[in-house]
mmCIF file of C-alpha atoms and ligand atoms in Angstrom:
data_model
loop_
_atom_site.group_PDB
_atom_site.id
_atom_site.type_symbol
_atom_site.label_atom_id
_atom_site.label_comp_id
_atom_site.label_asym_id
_atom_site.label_seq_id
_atom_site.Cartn_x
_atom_site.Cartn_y
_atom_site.Cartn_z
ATOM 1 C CA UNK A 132 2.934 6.926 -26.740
ATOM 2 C CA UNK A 133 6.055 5.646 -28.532
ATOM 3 C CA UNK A 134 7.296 2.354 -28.039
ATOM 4 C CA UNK A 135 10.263 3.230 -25.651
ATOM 5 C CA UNK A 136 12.563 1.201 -28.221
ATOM 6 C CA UNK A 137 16.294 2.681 -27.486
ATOM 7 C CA UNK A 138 15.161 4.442 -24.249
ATOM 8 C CA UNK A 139 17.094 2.118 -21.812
ATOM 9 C CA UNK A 140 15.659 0.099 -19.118
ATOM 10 C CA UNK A 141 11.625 0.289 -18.702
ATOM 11 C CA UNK A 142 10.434 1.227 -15.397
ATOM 12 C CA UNK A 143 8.737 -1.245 -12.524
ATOM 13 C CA UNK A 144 5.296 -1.383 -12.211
ATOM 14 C CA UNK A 145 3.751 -0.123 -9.685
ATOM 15 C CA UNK A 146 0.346 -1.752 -7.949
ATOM 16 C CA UNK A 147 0.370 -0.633 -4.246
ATOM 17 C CA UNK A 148 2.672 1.051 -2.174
ATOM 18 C CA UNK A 149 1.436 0.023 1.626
ATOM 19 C CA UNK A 150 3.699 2.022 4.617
ATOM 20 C CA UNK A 151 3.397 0.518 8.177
ATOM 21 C CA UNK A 152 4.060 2.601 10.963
ATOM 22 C CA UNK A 153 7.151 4.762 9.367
ATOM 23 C CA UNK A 154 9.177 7.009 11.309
ATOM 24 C CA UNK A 155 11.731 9.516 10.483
ATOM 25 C CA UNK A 156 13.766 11.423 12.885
ATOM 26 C CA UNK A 157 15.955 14.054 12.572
ATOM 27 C CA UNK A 158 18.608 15.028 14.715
ATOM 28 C CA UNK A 159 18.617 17.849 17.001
ATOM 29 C CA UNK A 160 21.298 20.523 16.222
ATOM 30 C CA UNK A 161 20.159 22.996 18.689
ATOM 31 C CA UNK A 162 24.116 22.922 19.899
ATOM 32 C CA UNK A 163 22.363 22.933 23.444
ATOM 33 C CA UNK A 164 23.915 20.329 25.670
ATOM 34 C CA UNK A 165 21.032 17.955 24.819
ATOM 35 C CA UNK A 166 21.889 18.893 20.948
ATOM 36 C CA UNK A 167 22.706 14.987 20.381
ATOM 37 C CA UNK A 168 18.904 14.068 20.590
ATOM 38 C CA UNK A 169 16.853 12.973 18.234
ATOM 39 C CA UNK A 170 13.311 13.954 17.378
ATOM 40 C CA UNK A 171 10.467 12.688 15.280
ATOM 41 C CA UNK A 172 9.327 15.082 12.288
ATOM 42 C CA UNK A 173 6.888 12.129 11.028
ATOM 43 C CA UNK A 174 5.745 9.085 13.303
ATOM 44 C CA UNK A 175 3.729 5.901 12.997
ATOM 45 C CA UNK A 176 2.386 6.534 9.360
ATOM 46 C CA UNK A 177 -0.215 3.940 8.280
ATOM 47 C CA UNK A 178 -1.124 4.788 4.519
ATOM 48 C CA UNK A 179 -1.647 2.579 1.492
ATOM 49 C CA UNK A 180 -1.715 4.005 -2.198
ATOM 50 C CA UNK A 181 -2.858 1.458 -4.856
ATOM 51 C CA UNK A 182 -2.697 1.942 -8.662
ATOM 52 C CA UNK A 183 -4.531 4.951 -10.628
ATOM 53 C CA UNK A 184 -5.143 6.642 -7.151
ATOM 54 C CA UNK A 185 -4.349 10.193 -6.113
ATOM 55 C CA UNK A 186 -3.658 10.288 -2.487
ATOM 56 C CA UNK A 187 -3.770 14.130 -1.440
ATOM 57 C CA UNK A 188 -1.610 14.626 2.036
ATOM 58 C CA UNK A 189 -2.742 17.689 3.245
ATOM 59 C CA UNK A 190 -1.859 20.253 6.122
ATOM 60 C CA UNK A 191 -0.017 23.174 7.601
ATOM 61 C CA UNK A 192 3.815 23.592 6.243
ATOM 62 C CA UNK A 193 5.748 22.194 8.891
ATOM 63 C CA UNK A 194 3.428 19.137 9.410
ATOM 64 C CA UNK A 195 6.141 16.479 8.054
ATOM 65 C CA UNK A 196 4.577 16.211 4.397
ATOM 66 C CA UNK A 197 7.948 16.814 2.279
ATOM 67 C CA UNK A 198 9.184 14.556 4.504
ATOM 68 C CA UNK A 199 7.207 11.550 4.710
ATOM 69 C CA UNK A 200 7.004 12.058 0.334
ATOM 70 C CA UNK A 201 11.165 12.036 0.677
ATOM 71 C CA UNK A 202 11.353 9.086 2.657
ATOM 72 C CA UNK A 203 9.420 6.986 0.570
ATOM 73 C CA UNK A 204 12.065 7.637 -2.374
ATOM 74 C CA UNK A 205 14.890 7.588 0.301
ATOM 75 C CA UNK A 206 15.697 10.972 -0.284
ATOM 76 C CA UNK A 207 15.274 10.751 3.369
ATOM 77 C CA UNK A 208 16.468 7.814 5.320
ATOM 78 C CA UNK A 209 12.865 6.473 8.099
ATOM 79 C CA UNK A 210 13.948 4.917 11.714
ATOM 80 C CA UNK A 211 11.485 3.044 12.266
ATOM 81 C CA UNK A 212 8.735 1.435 10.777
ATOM 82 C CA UNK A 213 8.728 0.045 7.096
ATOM 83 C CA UNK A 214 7.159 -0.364 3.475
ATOM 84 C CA UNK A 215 5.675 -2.901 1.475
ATOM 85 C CA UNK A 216 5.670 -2.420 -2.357
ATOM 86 C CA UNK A 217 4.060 -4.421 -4.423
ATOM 87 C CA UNK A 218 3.514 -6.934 -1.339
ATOM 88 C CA UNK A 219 7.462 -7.220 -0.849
ATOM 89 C CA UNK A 220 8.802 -5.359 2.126
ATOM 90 C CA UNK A 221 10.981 -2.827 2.114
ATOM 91 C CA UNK A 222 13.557 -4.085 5.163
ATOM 92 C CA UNK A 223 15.959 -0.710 5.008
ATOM 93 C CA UNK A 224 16.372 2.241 3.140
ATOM 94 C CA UNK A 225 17.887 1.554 -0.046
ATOM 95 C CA UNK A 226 17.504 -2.305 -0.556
ATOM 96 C CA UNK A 227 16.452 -3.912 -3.339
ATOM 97 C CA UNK A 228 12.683 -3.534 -3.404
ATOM 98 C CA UNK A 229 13.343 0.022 -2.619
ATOM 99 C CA UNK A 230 15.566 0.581 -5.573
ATOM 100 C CA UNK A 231 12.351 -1.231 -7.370
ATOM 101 C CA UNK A 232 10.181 1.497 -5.527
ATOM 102 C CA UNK A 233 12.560 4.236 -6.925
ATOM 103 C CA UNK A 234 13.236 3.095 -10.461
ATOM 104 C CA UNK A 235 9.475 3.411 -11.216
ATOM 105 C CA UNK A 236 8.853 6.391 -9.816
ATOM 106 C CA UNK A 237 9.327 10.534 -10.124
ATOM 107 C CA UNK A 238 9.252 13.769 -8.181
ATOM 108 C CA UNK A 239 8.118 17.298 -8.924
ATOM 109 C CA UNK A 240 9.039 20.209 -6.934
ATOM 110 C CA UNK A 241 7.189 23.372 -5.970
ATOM 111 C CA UNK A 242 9.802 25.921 -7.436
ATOM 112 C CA UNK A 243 10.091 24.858 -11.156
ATOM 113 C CA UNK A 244 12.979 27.791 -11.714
ATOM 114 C CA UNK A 245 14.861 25.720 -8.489
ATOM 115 C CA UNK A 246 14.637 22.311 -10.156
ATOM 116 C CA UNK A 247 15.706 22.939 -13.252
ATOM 117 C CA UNK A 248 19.620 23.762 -14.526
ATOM 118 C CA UNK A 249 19.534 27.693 -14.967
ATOM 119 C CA UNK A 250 22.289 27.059 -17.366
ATOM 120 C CA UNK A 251 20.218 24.464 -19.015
ATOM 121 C CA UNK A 252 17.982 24.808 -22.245
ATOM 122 C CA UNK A 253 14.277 22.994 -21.340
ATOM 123 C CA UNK A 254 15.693 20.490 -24.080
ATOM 124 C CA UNK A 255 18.704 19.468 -22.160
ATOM 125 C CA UNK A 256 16.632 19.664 -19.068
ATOM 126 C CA UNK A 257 14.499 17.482 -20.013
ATOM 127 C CA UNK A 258 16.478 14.412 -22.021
ATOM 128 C CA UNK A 259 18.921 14.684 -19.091
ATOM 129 C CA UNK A 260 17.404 11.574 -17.450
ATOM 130 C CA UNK A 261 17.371 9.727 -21.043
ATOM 131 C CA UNK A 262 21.344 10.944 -21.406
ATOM 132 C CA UNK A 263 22.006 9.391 -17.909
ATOM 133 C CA UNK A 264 20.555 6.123 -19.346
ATOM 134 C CA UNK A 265 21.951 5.818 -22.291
ATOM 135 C CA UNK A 266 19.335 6.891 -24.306
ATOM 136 C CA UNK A 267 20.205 6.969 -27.925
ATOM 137 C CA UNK A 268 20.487 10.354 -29.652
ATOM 138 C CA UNK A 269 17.585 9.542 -32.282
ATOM 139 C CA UNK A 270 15.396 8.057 -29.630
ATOM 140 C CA UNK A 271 15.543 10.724 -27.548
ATOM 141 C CA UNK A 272 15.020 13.152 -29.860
ATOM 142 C CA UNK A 273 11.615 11.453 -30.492
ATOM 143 C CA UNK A 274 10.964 10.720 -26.648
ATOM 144 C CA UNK A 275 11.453 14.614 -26.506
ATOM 145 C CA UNK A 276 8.951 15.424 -29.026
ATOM 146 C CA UNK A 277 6.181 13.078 -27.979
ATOM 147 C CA UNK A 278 7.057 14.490 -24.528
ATOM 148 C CA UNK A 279 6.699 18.189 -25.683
ATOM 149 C CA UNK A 280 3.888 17.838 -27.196
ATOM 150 C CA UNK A 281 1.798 15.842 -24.685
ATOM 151 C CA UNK A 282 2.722 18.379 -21.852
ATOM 152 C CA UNK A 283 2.204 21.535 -24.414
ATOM 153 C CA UNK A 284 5.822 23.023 -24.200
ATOM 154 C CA UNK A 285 5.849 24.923 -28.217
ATOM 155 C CA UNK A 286 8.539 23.689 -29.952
ATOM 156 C CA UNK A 287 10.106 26.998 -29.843
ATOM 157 C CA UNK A 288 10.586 27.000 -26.112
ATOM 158 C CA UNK A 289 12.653 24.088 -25.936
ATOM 159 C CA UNK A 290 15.940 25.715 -26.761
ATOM 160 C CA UNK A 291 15.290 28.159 -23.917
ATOM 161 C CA UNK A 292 16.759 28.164 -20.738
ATOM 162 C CA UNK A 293 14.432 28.685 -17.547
ATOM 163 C CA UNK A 294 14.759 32.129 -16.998
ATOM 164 C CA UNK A 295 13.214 33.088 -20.671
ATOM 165 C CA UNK A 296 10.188 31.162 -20.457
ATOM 166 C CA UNK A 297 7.398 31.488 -17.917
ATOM 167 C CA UNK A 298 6.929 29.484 -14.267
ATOM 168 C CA UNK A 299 4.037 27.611 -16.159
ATOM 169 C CA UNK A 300 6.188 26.399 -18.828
ATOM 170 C CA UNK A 301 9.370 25.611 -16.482
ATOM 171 C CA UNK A 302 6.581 23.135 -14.634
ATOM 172 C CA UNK A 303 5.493 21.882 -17.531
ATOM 173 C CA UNK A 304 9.462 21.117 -18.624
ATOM 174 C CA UNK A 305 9.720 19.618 -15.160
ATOM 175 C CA UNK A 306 6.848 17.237 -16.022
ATOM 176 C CA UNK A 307 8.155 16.405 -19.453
ATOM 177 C CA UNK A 308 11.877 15.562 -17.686
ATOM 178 C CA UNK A 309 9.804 13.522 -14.569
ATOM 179 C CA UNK A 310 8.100 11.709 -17.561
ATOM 180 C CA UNK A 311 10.788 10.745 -19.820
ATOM 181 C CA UNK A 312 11.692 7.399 -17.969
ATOM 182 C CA UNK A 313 8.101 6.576 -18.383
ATOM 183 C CA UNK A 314 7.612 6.240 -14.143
ATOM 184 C CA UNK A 315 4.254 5.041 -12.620
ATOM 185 C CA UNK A 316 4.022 7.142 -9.424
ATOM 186 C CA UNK A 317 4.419 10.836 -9.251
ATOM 187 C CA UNK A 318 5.480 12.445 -5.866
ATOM 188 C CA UNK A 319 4.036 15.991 -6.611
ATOM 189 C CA UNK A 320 5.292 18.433 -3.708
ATOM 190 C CA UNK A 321 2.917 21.830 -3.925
ATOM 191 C CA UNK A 322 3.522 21.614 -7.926
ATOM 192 C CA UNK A 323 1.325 24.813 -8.682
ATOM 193 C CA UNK A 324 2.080 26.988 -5.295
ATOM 194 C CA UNK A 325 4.577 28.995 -6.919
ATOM 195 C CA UNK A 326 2.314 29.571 -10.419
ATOM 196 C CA UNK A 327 -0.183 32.109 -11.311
ATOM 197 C CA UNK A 328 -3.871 31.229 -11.551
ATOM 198 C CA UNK A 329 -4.105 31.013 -15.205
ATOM 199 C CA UNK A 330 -1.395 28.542 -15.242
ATOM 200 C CA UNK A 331 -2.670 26.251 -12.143
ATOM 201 C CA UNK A 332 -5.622 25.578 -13.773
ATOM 202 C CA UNK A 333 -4.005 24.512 -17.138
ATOM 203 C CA UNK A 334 -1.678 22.434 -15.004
ATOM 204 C CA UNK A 335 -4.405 20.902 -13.452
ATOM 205 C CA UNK A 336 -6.133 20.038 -16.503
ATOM 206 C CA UNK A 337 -2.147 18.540 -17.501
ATOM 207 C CA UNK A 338 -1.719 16.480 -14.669
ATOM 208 C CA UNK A 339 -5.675 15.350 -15.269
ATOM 209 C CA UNK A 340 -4.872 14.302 -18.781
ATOM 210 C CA UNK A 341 -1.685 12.852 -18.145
ATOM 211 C CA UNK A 342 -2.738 10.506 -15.542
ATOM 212 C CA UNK A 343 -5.177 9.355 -17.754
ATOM 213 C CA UNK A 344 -3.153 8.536 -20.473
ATOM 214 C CA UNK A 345 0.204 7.322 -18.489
ATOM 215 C CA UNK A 346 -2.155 5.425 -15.918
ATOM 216 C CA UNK A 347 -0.236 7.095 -13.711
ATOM 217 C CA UNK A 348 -0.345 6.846 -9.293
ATOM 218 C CA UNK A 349 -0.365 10.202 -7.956
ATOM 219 C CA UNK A 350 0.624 11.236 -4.706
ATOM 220 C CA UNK A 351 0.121 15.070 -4.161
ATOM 221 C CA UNK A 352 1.480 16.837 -1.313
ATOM 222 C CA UNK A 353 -0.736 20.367 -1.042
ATOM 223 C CA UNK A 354 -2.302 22.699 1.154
ATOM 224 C CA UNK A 355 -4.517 23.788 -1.283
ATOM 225 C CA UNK A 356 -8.230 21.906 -0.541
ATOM 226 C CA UNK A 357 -9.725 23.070 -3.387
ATOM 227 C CA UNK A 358 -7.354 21.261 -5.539
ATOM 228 C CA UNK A 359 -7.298 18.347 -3.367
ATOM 229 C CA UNK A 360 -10.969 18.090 -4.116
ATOM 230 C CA UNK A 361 -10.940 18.129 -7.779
ATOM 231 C CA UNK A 362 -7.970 15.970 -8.282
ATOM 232 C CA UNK A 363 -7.766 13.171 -5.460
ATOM 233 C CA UNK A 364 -9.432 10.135 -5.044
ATOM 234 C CA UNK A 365 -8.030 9.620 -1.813
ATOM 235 C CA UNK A 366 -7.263 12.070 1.161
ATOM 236 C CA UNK A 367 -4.710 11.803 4.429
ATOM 237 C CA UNK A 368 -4.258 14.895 6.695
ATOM 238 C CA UNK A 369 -1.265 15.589 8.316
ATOM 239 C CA UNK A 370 -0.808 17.120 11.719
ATOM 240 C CA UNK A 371 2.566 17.425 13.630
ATOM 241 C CA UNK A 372 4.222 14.414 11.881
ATOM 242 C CA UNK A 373 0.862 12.460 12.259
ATOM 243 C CA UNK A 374 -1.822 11.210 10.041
ATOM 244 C CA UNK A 375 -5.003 12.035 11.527
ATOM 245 C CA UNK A 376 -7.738 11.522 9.218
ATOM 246 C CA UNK A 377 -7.851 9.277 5.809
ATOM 247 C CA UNK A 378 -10.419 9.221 3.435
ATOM 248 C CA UNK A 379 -12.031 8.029 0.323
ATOM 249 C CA UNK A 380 -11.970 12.223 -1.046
ATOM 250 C CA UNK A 381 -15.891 12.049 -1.784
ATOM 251 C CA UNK A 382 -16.787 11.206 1.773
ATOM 252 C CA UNK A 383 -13.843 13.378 3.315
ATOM 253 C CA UNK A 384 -15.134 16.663 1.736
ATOM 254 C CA UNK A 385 -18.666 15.927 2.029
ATOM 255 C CA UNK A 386 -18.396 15.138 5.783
ATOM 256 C CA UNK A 387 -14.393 15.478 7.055
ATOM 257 C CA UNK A 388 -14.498 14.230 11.266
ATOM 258 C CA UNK A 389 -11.131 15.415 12.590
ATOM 259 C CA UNK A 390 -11.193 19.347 14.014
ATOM 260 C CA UNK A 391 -7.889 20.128 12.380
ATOM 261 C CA UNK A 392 -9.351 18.747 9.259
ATOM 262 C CA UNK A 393 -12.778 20.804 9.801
ATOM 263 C CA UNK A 394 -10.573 23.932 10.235
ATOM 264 C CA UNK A 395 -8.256 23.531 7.393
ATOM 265 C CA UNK A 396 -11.090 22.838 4.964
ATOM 266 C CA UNK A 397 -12.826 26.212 6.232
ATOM 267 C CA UNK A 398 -9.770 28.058 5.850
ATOM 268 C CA UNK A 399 -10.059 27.614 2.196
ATOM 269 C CA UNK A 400 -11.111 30.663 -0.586
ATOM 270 C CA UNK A 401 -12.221 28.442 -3.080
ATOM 271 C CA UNK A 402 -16.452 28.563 -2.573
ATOM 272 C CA UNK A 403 -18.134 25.348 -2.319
ATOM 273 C CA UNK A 404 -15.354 23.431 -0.187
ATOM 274 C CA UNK A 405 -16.599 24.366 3.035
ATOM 275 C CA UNK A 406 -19.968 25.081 3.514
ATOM 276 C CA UNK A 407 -20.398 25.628 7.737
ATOM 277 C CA UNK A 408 -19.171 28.528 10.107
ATOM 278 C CA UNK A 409 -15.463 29.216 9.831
ATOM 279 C CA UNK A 410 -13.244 27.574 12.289
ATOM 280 C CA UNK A 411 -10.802 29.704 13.509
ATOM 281 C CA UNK A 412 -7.613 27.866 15.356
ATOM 282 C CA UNK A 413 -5.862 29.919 17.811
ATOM 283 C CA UNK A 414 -1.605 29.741 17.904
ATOM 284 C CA UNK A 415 1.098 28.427 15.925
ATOM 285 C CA UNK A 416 1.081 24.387 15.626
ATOM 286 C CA UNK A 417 3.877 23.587 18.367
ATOM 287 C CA UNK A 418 6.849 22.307 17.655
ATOM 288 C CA UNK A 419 7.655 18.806 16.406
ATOM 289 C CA UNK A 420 11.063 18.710 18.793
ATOM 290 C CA UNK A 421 8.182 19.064 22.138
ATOM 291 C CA UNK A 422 4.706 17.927 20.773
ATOM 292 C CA UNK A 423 2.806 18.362 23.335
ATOM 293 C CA UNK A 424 1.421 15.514 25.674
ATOM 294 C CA UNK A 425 -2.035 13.676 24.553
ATOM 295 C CA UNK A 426 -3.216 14.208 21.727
ATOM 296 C CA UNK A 427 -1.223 16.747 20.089
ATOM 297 C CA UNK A 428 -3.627 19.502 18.648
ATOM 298 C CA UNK A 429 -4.813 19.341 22.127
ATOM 299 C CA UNK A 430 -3.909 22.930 22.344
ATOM 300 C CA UNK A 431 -5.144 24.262 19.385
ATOM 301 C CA UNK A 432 -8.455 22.115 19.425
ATOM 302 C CA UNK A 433 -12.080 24.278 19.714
ATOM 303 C CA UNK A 434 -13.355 20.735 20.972
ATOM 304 C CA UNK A 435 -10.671 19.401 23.213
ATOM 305 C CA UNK A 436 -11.577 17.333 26.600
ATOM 306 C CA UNK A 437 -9.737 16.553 29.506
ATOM 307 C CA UNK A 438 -8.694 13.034 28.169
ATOM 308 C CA UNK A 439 -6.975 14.539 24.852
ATOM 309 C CA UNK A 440 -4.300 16.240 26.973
ATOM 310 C CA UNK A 441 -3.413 12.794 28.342
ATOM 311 C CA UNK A 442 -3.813 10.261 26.078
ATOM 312 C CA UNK A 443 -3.198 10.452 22.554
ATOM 313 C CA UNK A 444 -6.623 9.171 20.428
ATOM 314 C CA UNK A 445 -6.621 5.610 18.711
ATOM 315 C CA UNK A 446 -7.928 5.456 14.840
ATOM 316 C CA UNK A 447 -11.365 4.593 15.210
ATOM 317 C CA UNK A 448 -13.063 3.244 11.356
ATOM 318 C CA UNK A 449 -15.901 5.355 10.757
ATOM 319 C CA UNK A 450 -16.864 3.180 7.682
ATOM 320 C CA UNK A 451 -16.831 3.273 4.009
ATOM 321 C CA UNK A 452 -12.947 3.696 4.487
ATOM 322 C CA UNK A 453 -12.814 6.750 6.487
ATOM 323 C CA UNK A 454 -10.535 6.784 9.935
ATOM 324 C CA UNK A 455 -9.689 9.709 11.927
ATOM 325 C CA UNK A 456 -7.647 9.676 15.537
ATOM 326 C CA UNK A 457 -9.542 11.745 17.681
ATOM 327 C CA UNK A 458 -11.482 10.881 21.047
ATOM 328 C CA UNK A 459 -14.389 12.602 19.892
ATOM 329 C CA UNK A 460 -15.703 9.206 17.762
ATOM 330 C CA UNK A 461 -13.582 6.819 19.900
ATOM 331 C CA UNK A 462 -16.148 7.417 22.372
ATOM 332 C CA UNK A 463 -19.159 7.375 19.892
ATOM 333 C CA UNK A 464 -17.629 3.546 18.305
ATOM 334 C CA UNK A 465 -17.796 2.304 21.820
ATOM 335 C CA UNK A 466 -13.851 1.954 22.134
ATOM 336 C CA UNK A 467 -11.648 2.289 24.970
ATOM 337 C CA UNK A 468 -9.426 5.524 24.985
HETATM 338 FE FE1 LIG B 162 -9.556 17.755 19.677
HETATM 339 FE FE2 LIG B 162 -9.413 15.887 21.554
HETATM 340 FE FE3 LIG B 162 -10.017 15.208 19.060
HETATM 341 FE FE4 LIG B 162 -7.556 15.985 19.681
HETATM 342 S S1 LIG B 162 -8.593 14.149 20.406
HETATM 343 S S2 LIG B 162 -8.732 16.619 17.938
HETATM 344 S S3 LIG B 162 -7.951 17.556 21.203
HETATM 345 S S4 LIG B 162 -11.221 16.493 20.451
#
């Protein structure tokens, strides 16, 4: 990698990223006469993502992921709750160890053709954070180069606008332009959804490489668990605006404990991620403006018990790192629900 002489101010760096009990509400705008309210899309997240990690949030669209990935940037203002990064808090949106939080890190989008100027070449595209800076003509010629040819974009391409090259290659331009500031943590929001199969799995081996050689923190939002399992080190599952289950990923996939985790990993194509029965959930997740009382998969849940519809279900430490909120091992660990 070049020596980032010329390329304006170097990133932070980033070593953990711990969030205590963050909430983010959005307002109601039902234009019913209670259509001043306020509801919670995510509430009470507990999550800590440390260096060289890739923490895969995973569940349903709807569940608060996007969210919870734009608050951490403040793309998103959070209510309640907080952050710690690098072990200094993060009082409000926006203050100074936030900016610190921001200036060393990046987001990638699902829809590559949505993020990126139509009216843009990939060139421009991608230099556009380096022009913002300051960025020297010469150096960022070179920065483009390096950055070209370490996410594979052909030379040729790079005068092209979106629409004449493929989805693969707009991602990849959207990786080059996330890693021209050199960050350290990637927000990656469903970054192969909207590509072919061909192209997700030489995106996969992309991000794979890159990580490696940036030494980059990855937190990937995706619903897909086979690519959860081959890429993170670390797994959270998101239900209703809640985390309920977080895992090393080894011990997650090899034995996951919450039931909406059980049924989204055998809802997956991919052979080999879930070996047992297939769990089949009945409804539509409710909605996060009435979650119901309890805990709230209550209604949904194959295993559900009298107490879930009452109280909600503490995080109970099943060991080697792995919690999951469900009264189901409460009860086994002994605690009080
Ligand atoms: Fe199912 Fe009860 Fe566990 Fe919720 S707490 S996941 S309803 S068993």
């Amino acid at each position: 990698m070049g020596s980032g002489q010329g390329e304006g101010k170097m990133a932070s760096t980033f070593s953990t990223l711990h969030i205590n009990r963050l909430t983010v509400k959005f307002k109601d705008r039902t234009g019913l006469p209670f259509g001043n309210r306020t509801f919670s899309v995510v509430r009470d997240i507990n999550l800590e993502i440390t260096a060289n990690q890739t923490v895969c949030l995973l569940g349903e669209s709807g569940s608060g992921k996007t969210t919870l990935a734009w608050s951490l940037l403040g793309l998103h203002p959070f209510h309640g709750g907080g952050m710690a990064f690098n072990g200094q808090p993060i009082e409000q949106p926006g203050d100074k160890v936030h900016q610190k939080l921001r200036s060393c890190s990046q987001m990638i989008f699902q829809n590559p053709a949505a993020s990126l100027d139509p009216y843009f070449s990939l060139k421009r595209s991608i230099t556009e954070p380096l022009i913002a800076r300051g960025v020297t003509k010469r150096a960022r010629a070179e920065r483009l180069r390096e950055l070209a040819d370490q996410t594979g974009i052909a030379s040729e391409l790079l005068e092209r606008r979106p629409s004449e090259v493929s989805g693969g290659q707009s991602q990849r331009a959207c990786i080059a332009r996330a890693l021209s500031t050199r960050p350290a943590f990637l927000i990656l929001d469903e970054p192969l959804t909207a590509l072919d199969a061909i192209a997700q799995r030489q995106l996969v081996e992309l991000l794979r490489k890159l990580k490696e050689n940036y030494r980059l923190t990855y937190f990937l939002i995706t619903h897909d668990m086979a690519l959860a399992r081959r890429i993170g080190t670390h797994v959270a599952v998101m239900y209703l605006g809640r985390i309920v289950e977080t895992a090393p990923s080894e011990a997650f996939f090899a034995n996951p404990f919450h039931p909406y985790a059980k049924a989204l990993l055998s809802s997956a194509l991919t052979p080999g991620v879930w070996e047992g029965p297939r769990i089949v959930l009945t409804g539509e997740a409710p909605s996060v403006r009435r979650p119901p009382a309890g805990c709230t998969f209550h209604p949904r849940c194959p295993w559900k018990m009298p107490i879930c519809q009452k109280l909600p279900p503490v995080k109970t430490d099943m060991g080697g790192g792995h919690r999951v909120a469900c009264h189901l091992y409460a009860k086994r660990a002994g605690e009080e629900v």
